PDB file of C-alpha atoms in Angstrom:
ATOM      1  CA  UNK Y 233      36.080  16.025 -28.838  1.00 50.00           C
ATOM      2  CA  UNK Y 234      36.158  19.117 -27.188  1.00 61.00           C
ATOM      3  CA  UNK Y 235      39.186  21.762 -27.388  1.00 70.00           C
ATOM      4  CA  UNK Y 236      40.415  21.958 -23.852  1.00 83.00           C
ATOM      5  CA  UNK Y 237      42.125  25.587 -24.001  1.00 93.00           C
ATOM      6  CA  UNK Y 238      43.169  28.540 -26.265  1.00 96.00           C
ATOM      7  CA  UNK Y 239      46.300  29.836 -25.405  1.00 97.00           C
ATOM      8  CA  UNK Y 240      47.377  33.098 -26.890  1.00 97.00           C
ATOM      9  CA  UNK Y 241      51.100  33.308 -28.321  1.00 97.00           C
ATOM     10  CA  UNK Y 242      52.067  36.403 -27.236  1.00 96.00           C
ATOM     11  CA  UNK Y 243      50.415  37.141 -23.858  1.00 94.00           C
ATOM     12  CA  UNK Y 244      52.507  40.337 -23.257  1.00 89.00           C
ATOM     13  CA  UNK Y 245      53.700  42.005 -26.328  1.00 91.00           C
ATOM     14  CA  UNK Y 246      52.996  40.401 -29.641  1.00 95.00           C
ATOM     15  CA  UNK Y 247      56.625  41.037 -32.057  1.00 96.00           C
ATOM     16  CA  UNK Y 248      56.969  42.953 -34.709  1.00 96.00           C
ATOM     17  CA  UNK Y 249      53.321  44.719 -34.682  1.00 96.00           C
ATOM     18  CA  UNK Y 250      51.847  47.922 -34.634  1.00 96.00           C
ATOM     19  CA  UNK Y 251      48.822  49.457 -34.032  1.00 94.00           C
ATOM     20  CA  UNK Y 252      45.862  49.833 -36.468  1.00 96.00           C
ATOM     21  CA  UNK Y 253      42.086  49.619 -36.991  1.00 96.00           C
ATOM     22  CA  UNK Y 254      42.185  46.203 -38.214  1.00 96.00           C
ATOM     23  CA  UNK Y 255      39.662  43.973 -36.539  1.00 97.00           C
ATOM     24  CA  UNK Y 256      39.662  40.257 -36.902  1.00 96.00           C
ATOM     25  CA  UNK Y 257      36.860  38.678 -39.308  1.00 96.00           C
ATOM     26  CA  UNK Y 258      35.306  35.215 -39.516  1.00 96.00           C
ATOM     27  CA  UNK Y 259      32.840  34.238 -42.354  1.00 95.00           C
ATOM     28  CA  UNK Y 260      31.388  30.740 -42.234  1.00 92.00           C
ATOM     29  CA  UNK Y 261      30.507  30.017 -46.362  1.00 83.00           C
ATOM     30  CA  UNK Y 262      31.341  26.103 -46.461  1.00 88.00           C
ATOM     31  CA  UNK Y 263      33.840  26.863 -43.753  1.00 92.00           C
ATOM     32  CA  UNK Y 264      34.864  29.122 -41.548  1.00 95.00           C
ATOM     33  CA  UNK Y 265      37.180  31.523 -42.960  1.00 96.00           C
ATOM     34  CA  UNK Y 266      39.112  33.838 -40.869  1.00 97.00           C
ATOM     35  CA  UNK Y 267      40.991  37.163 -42.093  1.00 97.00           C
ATOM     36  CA  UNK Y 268      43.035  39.796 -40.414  1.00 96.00           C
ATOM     37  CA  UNK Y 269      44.512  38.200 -37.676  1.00 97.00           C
ATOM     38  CA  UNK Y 270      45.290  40.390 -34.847  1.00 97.00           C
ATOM     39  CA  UNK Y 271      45.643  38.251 -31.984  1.00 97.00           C
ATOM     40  CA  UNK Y 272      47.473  35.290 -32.689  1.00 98.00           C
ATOM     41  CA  UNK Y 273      46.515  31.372 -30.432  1.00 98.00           C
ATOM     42  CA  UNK Y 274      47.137  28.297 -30.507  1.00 98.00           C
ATOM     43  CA  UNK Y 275      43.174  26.236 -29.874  1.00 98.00           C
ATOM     44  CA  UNK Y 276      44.259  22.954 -27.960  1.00 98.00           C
ATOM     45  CA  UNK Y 277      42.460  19.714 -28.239  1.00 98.00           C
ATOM     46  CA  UNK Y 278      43.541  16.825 -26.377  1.00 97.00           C
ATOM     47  CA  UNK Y 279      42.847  13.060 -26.525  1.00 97.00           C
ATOM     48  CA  UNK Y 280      41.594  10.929 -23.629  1.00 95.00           C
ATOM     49  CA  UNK Y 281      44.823  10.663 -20.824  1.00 93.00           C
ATOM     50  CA  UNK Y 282      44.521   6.655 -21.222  1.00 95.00           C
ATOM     51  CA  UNK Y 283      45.060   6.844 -24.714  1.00 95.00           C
ATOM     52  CA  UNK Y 284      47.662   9.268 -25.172  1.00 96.00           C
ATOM     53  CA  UNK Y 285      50.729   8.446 -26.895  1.00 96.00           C
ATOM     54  CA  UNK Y 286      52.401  11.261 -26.430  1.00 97.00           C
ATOM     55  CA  UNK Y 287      52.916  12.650 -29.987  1.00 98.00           C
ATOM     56  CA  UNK Y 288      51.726  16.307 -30.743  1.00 98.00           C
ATOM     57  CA  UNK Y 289      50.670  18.282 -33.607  1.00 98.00           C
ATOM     58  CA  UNK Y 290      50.727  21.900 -34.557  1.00 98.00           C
ATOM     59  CA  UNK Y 291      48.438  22.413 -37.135  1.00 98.00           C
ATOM     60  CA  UNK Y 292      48.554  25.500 -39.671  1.00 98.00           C
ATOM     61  CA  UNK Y 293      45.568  25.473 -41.502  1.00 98.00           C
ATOM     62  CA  UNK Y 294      46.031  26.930 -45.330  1.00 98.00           C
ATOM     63  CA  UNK Y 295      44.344  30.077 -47.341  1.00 97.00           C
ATOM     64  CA  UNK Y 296      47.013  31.792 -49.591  1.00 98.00           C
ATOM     65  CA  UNK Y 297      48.461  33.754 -46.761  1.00 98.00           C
ATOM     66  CA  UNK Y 298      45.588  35.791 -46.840  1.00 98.00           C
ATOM     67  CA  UNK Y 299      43.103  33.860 -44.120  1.00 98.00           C
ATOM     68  CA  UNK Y 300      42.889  30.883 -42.748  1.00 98.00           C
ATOM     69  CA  UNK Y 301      40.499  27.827 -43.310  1.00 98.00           C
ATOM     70  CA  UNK Y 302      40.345  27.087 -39.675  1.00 97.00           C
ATOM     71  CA  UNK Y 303      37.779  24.286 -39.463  1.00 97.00           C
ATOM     72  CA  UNK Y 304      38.726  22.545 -42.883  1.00 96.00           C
ATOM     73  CA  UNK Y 305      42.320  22.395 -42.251  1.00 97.00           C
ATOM     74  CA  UNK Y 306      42.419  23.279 -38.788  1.00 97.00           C
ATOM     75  CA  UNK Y 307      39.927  22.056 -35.736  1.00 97.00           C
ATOM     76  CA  UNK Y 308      38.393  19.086 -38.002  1.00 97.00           C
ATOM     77  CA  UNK Y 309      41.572  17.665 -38.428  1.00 98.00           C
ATOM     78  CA  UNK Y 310      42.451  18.333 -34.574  1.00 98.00           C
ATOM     79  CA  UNK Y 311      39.833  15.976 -33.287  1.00 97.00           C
ATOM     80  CA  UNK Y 312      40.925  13.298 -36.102  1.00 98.00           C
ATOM     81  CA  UNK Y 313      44.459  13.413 -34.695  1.00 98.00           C
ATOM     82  CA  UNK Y 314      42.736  13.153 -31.088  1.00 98.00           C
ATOM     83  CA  UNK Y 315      40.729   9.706 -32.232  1.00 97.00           C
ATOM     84  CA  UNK Y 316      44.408   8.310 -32.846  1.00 97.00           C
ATOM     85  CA  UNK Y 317      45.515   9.641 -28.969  1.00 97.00           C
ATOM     86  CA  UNK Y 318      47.663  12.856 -30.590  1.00 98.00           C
ATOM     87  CA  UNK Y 319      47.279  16.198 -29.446  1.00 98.00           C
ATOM     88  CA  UNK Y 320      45.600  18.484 -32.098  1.00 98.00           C
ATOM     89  CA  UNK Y 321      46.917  22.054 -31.429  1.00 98.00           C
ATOM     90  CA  UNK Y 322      45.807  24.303 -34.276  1.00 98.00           C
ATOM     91  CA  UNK Y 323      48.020  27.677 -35.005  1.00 98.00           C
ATOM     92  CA  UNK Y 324      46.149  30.968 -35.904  1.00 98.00           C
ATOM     93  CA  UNK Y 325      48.558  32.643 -37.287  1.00 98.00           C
ATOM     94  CA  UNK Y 326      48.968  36.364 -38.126  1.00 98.00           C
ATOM     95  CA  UNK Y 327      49.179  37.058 -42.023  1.00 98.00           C
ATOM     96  CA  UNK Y 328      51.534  38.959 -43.596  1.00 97.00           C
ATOM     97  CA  UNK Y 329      49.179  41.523 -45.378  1.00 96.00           C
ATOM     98  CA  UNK Y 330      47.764  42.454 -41.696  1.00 97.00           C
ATOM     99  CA  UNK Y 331      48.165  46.079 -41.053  1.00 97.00           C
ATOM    100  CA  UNK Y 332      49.038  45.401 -37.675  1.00 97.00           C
ATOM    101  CA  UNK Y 333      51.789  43.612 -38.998  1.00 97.00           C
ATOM    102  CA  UNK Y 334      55.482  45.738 -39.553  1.00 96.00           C
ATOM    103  CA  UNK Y 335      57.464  42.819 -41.346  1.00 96.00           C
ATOM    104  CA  UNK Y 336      55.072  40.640 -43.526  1.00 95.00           C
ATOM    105  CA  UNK Y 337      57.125  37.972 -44.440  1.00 97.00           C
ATOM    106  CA  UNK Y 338      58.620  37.722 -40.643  1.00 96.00           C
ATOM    107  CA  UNK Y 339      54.977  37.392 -38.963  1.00 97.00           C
ATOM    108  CA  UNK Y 340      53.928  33.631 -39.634  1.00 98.00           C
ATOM    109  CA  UNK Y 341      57.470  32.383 -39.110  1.00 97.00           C
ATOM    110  CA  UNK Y 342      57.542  34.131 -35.546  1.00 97.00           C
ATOM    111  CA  UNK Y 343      53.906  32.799 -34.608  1.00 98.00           C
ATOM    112  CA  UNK Y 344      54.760  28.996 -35.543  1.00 98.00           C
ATOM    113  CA  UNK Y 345      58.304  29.097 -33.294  1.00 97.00           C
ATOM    114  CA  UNK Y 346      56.432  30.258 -30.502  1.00 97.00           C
ATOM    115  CA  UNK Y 347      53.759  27.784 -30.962  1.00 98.00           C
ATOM    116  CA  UNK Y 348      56.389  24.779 -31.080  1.00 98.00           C
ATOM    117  CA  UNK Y 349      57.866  26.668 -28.010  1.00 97.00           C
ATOM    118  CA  UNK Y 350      54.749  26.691 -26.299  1.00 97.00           C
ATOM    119  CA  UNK Y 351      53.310  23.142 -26.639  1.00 98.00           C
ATOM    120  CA  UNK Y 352      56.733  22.279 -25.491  1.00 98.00           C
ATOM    121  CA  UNK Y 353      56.644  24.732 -22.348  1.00 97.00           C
ATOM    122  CA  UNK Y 354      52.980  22.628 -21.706  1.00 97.00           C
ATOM    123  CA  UNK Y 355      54.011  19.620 -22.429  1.00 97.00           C
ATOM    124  CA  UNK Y 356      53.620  17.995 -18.598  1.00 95.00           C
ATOM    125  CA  UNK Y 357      50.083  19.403 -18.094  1.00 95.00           C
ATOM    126  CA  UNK Y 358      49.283  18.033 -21.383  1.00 96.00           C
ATOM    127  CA  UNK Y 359      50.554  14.232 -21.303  1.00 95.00           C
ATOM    128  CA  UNK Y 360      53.028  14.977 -24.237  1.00 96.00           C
ATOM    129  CA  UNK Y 361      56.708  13.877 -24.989  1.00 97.00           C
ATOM    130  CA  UNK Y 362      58.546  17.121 -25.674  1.00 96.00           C
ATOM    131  CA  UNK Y 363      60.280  15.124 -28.116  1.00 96.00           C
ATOM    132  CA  UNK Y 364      57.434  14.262 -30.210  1.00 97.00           C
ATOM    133  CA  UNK Y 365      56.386  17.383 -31.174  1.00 98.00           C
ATOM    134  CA  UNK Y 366      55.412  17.681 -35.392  1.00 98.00           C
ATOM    135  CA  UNK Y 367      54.116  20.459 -37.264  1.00 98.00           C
ATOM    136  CA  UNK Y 368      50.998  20.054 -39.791  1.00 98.00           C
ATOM    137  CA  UNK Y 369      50.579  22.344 -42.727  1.00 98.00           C
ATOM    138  CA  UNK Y 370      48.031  22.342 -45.774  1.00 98.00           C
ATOM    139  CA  UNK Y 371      49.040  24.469 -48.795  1.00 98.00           C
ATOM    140  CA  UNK Y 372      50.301  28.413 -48.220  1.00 98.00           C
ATOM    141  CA  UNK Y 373      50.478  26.080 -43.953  1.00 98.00           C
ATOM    142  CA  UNK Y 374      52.461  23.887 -45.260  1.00 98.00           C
ATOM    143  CA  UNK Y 375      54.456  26.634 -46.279  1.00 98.00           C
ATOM    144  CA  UNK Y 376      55.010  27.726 -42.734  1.00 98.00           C
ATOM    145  CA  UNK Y 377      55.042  24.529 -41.685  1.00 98.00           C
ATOM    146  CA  UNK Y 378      58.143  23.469 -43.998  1.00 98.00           C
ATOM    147  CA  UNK Y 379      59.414  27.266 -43.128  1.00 98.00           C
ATOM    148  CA  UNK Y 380      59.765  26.111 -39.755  1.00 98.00           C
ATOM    149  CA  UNK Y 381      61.135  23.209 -40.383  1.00 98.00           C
ATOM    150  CA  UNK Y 382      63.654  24.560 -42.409  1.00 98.00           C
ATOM    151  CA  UNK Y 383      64.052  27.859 -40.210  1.00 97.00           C
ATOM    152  CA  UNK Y 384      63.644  27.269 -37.021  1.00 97.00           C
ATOM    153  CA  UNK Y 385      66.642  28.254 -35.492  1.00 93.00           C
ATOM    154  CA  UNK Y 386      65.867  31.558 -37.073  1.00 90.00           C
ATOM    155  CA  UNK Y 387      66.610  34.173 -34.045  1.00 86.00           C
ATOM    156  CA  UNK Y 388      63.995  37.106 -33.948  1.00 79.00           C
ATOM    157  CA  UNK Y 389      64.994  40.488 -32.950  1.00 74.00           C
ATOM    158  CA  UNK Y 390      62.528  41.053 -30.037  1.00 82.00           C
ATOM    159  CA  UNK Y 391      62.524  40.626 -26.615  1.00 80.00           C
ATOM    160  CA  UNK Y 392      62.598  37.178 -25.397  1.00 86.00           C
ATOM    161  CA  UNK Y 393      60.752  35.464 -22.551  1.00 90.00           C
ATOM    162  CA  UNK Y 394      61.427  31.644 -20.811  1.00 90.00           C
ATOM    163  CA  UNK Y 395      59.640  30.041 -23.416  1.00 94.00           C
ATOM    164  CA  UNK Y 396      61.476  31.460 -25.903  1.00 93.00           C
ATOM    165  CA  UNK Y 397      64.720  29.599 -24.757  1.00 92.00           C
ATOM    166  CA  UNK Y 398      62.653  26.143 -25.514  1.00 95.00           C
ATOM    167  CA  UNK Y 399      63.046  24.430 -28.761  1.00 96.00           C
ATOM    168  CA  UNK Y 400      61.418  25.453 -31.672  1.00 97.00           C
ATOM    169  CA  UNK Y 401      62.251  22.733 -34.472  1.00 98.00           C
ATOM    170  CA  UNK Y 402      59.305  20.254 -34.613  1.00 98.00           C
ATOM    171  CA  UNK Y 403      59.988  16.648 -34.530  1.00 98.00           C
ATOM    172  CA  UNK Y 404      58.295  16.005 -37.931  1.00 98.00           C
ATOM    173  CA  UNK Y 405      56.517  17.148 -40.211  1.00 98.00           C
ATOM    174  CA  UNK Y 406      53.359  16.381 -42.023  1.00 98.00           C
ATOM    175  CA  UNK Y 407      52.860  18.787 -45.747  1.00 98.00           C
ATOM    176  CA  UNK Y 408      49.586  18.447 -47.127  1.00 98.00           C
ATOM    177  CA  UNK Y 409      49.405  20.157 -50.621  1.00 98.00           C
ATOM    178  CA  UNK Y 410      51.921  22.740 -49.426  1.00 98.00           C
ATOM    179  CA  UNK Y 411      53.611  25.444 -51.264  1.00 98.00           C
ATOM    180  CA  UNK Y 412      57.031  24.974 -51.053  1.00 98.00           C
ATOM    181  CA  UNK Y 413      58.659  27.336 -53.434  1.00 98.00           C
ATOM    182  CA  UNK Y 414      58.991  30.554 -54.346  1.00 97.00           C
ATOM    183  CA  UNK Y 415      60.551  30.346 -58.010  1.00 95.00           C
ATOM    184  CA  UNK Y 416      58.380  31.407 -60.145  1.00 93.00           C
ATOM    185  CA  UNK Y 417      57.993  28.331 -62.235  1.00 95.00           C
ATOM    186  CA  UNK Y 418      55.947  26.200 -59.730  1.00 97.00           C
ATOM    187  CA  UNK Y 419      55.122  28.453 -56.939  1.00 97.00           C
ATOM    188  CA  UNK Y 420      51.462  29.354 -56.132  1.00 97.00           C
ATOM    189  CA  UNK Y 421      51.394  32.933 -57.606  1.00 95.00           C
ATOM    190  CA  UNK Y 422      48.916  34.378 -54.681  1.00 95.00           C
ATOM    191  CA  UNK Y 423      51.001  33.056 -51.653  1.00 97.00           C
ATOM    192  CA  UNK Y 424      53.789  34.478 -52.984  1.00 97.00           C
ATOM    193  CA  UNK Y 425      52.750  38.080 -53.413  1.00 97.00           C
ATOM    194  CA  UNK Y 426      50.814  37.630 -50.155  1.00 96.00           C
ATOM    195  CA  UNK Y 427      53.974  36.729 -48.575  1.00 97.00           C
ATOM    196  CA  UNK Y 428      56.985  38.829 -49.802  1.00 97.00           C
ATOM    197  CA  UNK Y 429      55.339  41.279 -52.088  1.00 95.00           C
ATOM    198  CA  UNK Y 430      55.369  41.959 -55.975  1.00 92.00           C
ATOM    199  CA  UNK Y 431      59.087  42.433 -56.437  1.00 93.00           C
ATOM    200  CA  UNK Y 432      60.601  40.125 -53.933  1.00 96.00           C
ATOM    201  CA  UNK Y 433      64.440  40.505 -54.044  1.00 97.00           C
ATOM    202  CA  UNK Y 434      66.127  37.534 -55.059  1.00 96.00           C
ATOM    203  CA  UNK Y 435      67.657  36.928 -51.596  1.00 97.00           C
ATOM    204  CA  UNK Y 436      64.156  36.442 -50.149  1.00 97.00           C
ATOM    205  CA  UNK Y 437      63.116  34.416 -53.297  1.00 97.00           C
ATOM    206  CA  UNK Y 438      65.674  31.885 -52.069  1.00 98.00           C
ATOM    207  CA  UNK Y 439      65.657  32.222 -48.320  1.00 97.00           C
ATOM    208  CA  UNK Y 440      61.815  31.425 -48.649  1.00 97.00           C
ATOM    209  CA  UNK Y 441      62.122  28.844 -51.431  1.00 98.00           C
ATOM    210  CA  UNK Y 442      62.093  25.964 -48.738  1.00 98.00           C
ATOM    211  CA  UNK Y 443      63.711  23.083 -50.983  1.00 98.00           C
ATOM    212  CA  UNK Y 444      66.969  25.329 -50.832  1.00 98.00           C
ATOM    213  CA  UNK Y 445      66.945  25.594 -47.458  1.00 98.00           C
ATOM    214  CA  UNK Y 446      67.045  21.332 -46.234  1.00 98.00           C
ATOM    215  CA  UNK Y 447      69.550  21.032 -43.900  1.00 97.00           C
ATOM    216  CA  UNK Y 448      70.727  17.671 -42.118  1.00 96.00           C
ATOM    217  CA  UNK Y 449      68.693  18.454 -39.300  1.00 97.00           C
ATOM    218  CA  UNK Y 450      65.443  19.306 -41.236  1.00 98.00           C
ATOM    219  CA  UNK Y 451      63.112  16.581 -39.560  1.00 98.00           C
ATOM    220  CA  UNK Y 452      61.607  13.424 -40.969  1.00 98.00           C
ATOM    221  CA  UNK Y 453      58.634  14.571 -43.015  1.00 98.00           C
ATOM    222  CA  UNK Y 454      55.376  13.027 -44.661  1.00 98.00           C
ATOM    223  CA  UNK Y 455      54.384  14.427 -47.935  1.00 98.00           C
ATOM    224  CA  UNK Y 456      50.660  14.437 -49.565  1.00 98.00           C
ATOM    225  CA  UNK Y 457      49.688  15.815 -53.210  1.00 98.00           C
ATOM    226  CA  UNK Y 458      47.571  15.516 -56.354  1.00 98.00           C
ATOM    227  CA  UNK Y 459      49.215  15.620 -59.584  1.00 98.00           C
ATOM    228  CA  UNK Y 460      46.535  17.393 -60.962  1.00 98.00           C
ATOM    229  CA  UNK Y 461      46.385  20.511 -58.390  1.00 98.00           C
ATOM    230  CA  UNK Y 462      46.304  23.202 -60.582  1.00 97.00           C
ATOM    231  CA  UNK Y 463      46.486  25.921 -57.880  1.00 97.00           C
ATOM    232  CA  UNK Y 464      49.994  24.779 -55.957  1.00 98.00           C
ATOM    233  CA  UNK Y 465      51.985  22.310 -58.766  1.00 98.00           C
ATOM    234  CA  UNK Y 466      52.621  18.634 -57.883  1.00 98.00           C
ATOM    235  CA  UNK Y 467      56.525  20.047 -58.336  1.00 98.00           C
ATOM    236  CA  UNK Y 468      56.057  21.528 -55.007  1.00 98.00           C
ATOM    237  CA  UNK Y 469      56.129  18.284 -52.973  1.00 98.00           C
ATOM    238  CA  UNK Y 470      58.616  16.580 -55.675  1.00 98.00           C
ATOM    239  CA  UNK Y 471      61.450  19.337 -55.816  1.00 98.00           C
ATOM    240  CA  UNK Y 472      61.081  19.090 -51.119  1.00 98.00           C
ATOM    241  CA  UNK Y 473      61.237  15.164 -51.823  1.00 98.00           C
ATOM    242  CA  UNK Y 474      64.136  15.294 -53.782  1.00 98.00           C
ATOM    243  CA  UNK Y 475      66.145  17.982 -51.567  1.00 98.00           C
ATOM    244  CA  UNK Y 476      65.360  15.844 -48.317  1.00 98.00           C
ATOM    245  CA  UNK Y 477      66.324  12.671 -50.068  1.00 98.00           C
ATOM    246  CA  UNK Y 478      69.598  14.376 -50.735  1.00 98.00           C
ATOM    247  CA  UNK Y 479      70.392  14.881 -47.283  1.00 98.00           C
ATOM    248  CA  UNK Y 480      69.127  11.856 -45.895  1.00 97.00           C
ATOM    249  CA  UNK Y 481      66.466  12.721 -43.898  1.00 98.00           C
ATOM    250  CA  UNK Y 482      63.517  10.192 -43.810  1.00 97.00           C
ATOM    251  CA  UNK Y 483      60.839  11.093 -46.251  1.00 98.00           C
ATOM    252  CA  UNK Y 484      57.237   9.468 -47.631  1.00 98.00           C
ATOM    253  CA  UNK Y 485      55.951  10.892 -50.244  1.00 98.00           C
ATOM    254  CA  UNK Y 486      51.894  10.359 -51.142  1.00 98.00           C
ATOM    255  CA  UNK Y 487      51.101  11.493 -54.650  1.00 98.00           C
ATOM    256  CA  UNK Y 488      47.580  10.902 -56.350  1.00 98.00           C
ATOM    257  CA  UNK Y 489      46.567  11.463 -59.646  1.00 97.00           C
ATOM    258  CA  UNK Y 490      43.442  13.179 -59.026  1.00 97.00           C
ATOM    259  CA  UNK Y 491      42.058  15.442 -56.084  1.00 97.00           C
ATOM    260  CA  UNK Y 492      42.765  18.988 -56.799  1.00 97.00           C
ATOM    261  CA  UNK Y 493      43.590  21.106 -54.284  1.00 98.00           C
ATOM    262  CA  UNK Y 494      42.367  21.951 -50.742  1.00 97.00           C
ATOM    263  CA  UNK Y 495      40.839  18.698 -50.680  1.00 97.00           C
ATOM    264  CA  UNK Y 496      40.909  18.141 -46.640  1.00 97.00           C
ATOM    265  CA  UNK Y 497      39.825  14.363 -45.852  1.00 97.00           C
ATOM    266  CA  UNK Y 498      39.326  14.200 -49.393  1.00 97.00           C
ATOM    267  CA  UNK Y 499      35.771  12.569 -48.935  1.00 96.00           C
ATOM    268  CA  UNK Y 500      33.737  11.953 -51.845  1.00 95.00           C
ATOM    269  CA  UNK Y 501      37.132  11.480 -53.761  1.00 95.00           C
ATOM    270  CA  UNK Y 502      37.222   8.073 -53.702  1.00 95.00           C
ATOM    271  CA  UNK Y 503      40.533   5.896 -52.695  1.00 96.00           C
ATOM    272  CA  UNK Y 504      42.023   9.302 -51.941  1.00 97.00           C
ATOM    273  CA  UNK Y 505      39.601   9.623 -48.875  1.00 98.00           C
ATOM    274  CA  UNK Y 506      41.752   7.145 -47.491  1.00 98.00           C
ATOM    275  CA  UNK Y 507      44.974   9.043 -47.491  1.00 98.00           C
ATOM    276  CA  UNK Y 508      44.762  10.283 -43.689  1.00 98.00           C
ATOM    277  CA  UNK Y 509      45.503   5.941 -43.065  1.00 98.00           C
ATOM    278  CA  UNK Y 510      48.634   6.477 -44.661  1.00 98.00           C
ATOM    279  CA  UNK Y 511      49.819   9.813 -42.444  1.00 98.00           C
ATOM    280  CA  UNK Y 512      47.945   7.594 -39.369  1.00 98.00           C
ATOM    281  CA  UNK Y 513      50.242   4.785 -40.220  1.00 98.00           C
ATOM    282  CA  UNK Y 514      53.637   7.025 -40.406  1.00 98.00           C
ATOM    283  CA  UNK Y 515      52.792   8.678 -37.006  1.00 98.00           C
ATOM    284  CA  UNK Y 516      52.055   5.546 -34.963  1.00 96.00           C
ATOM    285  CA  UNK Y 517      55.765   4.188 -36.567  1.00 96.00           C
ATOM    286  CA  UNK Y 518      57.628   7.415 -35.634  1.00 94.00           C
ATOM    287  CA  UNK Y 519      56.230   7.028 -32.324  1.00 91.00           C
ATOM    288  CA  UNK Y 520      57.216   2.906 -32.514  1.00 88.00           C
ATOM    289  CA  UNK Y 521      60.372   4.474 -33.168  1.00 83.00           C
ATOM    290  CA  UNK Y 522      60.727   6.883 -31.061  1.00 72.00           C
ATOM    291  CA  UNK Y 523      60.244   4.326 -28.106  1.00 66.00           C
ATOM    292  CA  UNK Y 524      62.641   1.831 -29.189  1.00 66.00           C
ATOM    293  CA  UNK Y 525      64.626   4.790 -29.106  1.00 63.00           C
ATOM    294  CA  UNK Y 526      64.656   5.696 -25.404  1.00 50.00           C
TER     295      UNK Y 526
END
């Protein structure tokens, strides 16, 4: 499947970002592996128009908030979602430890609102339901994934353009090993630091500990872990399970007991090679849904 257009997010003046000699690398070692983001896109695959069902997905592909594993959680799992007739958008994202960058912490947050808001702004040229619009996040991405979905009503101070009035809260969400917390019990140690520094104050702690921020209108969301991940606890998915259950708000929740972490399809894992079936099988019922619905 071919990608059909990059778009950048910020085609006038990119928020909160100064200048610097930062230049963007990519290193392909197993996978390609890109640091210092300067210029943040979104890379836009699209199914076949005949078998488009109108559902979208922004993916954020993980890497500790310090790069970005853009094949192996990114583009691969683009064209997968295209195979099922779903858009694959994939989000590069500007990191927080970017020179270019003013605000760390603000930077992802700001890129993934604009990308909702411009698949959204698209959504006619691309044969997608502004309504079915879901965000995709593996580990330190599912972190801005469930960030998003937790903040996206968040108002930035910068000037705004017409696709800035759009929506930005996705229509789902799909959290694949994410990080979820910031407490410092269960969090993954190198996102955090990567993302709010060594001596976060307790404020940010909580406003970026995403299980304390569910709100009734936090969207349905699929959830995918291995109890024995080691590098982002199991606790992460549980404790977002448990606050979304609280509030009602559909949730499935995949745990396996082996896998690791940054597994991807998972193949050569056995039965959990399988697990993109079960997300599959959630997305075509949202969409079943979603139709009865209209």
């Amino acid at each position: 499947m071919a990608q059909d257009v990059t778009l950048p997010l910020w085609p006038n003046n990119i928020p909160n970002s100064q200048k610097s000699e930062e230049k963007e690398k990519s290193e392909k070692d197993g996978f390609n592996w890109v640091t210092k983001v300067q210029e943040p896109n979104i890379a836009v695959y699209l199914p076949a128009k005949q078998t488009a069902t109108g559902q979208a997905v922004v993916i954020a592909p993980g890497g500790g908030y310090a790069g970005l594993a853009y094949d192996w959680e990114g583009t691969d799992f683009a064209k997968w979602l295209n195979s099922k007739g779903i858009a694959g958008i994939v989000l590069k994202y500007r990191l927080p430890g970017s020179k270019s960058v003013k605000v760390g912490h603000e930077a992802p947050l700001q890129d993934v609102q604009r990308a909702m808001r411009l698949v959204r702004s698209e959504a006619n040229n691309w044969n997608i339901d502004q309504n079915k619009v879901g965000i995709m996040g593996f580990s330190a991405g599912g972190h801005v994934a469930s960030t998003l979905g937790t903040h996206f009503d968040h108002e930035g101070a910068f000037e705004k353009d017409s696709v800035d009035a759009l929506n930005a809260r996705p229509d789902f969400m799909a959290l694949i090993y994410p990080v979820i917390t910031m407490d410092e019990k269960f969090t993954h140690q190198g996102s955090k630091n990567a993302l709010l520094g060594e001596n976060p104050s307790e404020d940010l702690v909580e406003n970026f500990s995403n299980e304390l921020q569910v709100k009734p209108n936090t969207p349905p969301t699929f959830l995918l872990h291995a109890t024995d991940d080691e590098s982002v606890p199991v606790e992460n998915s549980l404790r977002f399970y448990e606050a979304l259950k609280a509030k009602d708000i559909p949730v499935e929740m995949h745990i396996y007991p082996e896998g690791g972490h940054g597994f991807s399809f998972g193949l050569g894992k056995g039965y959990l090679s399988s697990w993109t079936d079960r997300l599959a099988d959630w997305l075509q019922a949202l969409n079943e849904e979603n139709l009865e619905n209209i």
